Amino acid sequence: MDTIVALSSGSLPSGVAIIRISGPKASKAVTALGAQITKPRQASLQTFYDPDGSVIDEGLVLWFPSPHSFTGEDVVELQTHGSRAVVAGILDVLSAYDGVRHAEAGEFARRAFTNGKIDLTEAEGLADLIDAETTAQRKVAQYLATGGLKELYKGWQDQLLNARAMIEADIDFADEDDVPGSVADQVWQDMAALQRSISHHLEGYDRSERIRDGFKISLVGKPNVGKSSLLNALAGSDRAIVSSEAGTTRDVVEVRMDIAGYLVLLSDTAGIREQAGAVEAEGIRRSIVSAEQADLVLYLSDDDNWDHDLIGKNSNVITIRSKADLGKLTPTDEEAIHVSVNDSASLLRILDMLSLRIKEELDRSRAGSAIKSRYIDHLHQCLKDIKLAIESEDALELRAEHLRAAAYSLGRITGQYDTEDVLGRIFSSFCIGK
């Protein structure tokens, strides 16, 4: 197998760069730089040279012999200054060494999977951790990356294996004194409990998507009620055009925010009114679609005229009385929140309210929140096979086969059984050097 090398740290220039080498020639390749391997897992300060004897840089060398490394292979990591010229010079020397080449995207992680250091859920968690923008995303990614789902699914596989063993014992040794009568009743009770656990787990997929992709909040209302001003105030920047002219916003303007540790996609929509030109009418249509697809609608009005038909079919709505500093009439809707973009206290009240609402929606089981779309079909197939095993009137041998198929579906999630194209899709999404 080739030895691979790549920059594993972030973009250059930077204070420090980490160059990773993995494979059978890792320890020998560094000698091309004039460096030497020392004690495992201990950093040593050394000087790196190019082939003509010129100094490239001075940095740290760390040696991780197989199998005690990220990839399970011999690994050397070099910590250098994060200069483009320094990193390029070192990579040129290493990749010129016989049997060493530049790594492909995700190749280090794929080798870790191939060598049994991580399973597919841990690999996907690692990718999510690298991309995490918020505290919630980081926590879910860490749960995946540290084997949380792997252990959960392995436990379910063990339950299915034990059930099959009990059934086979019932079949093969029914006449033996040391096999207590029929074990079928207990087996099917256990499988019914497992069925409930998996179903409950699947209920977390919606939360998982919203944590990963963002909790969608749509600002909706008639023209000139302060939607753009409120978006700019909450975002802390001028992202939307503010004007006294009705119909200024012609399209949906989206801002990414971190509220209570969750990624939030806050959308300012076109003011909804009956008389509008063709371009504005298209913006209004998009506003209605945005409201219907949002996880939460903030419906703004600056008077008592609350037209809830504007929000479409979405029932998750908070009404907000905007321009409260202008002293207009108090709205008849007592649930409305009064806000002025000129009053920081009222803006903080909205953020606090949004934090509570988002936590109520998303802050639940971390296991359920870690489900990825790739897992859904396999989990549903697992449930289907367990259901067939429980409800079937076939012979025990056939019912046991349904349980084997259920365990196989779980194994496809973790990578215990899977096809090359699935592995390729997962690891190709990684950056080079990971």
mmCIF file of C-alpha atoms in Angstrom, residues 104-106 428-434:
data_model
loop_
_atom_site.group_PDB
_atom_site.id
_atom_site.type_symbol
_atom_site.label_atom_id
_atom_site.label_comp_id
_atom_site.label_asym_id
_atom_site.label_seq_id
_atom_site.Cartn_x
_atom_site.Cartn_y
_atom_site.Cartn_z
ATOM 1 C CA GLU A 104 -6.850 12.003 -1.899
ATOM 2 C CA ALA A 105 -9.836 13.650 -0.200
ATOM 3 C CA GLY A 106 -10.843 11.672 2.889
ATOM 4 C CA SER A 428 -15.053 11.891 -0.931
ATOM 5 C CA SER A 429 -16.912 14.587 1.026
ATOM 6 C CA PHE A 430 -13.945 14.956 3.408
ATOM 7 C CA CYS A 431 -11.250 17.565 2.899
ATOM 8 C CA ILE A 432 -7.801 16.456 1.769
ATOM 9 C CA GLY A 433 -5.668 15.728 4.831
ATOM 10 C CA LYS A 434 -8.478 14.172 6.879
#
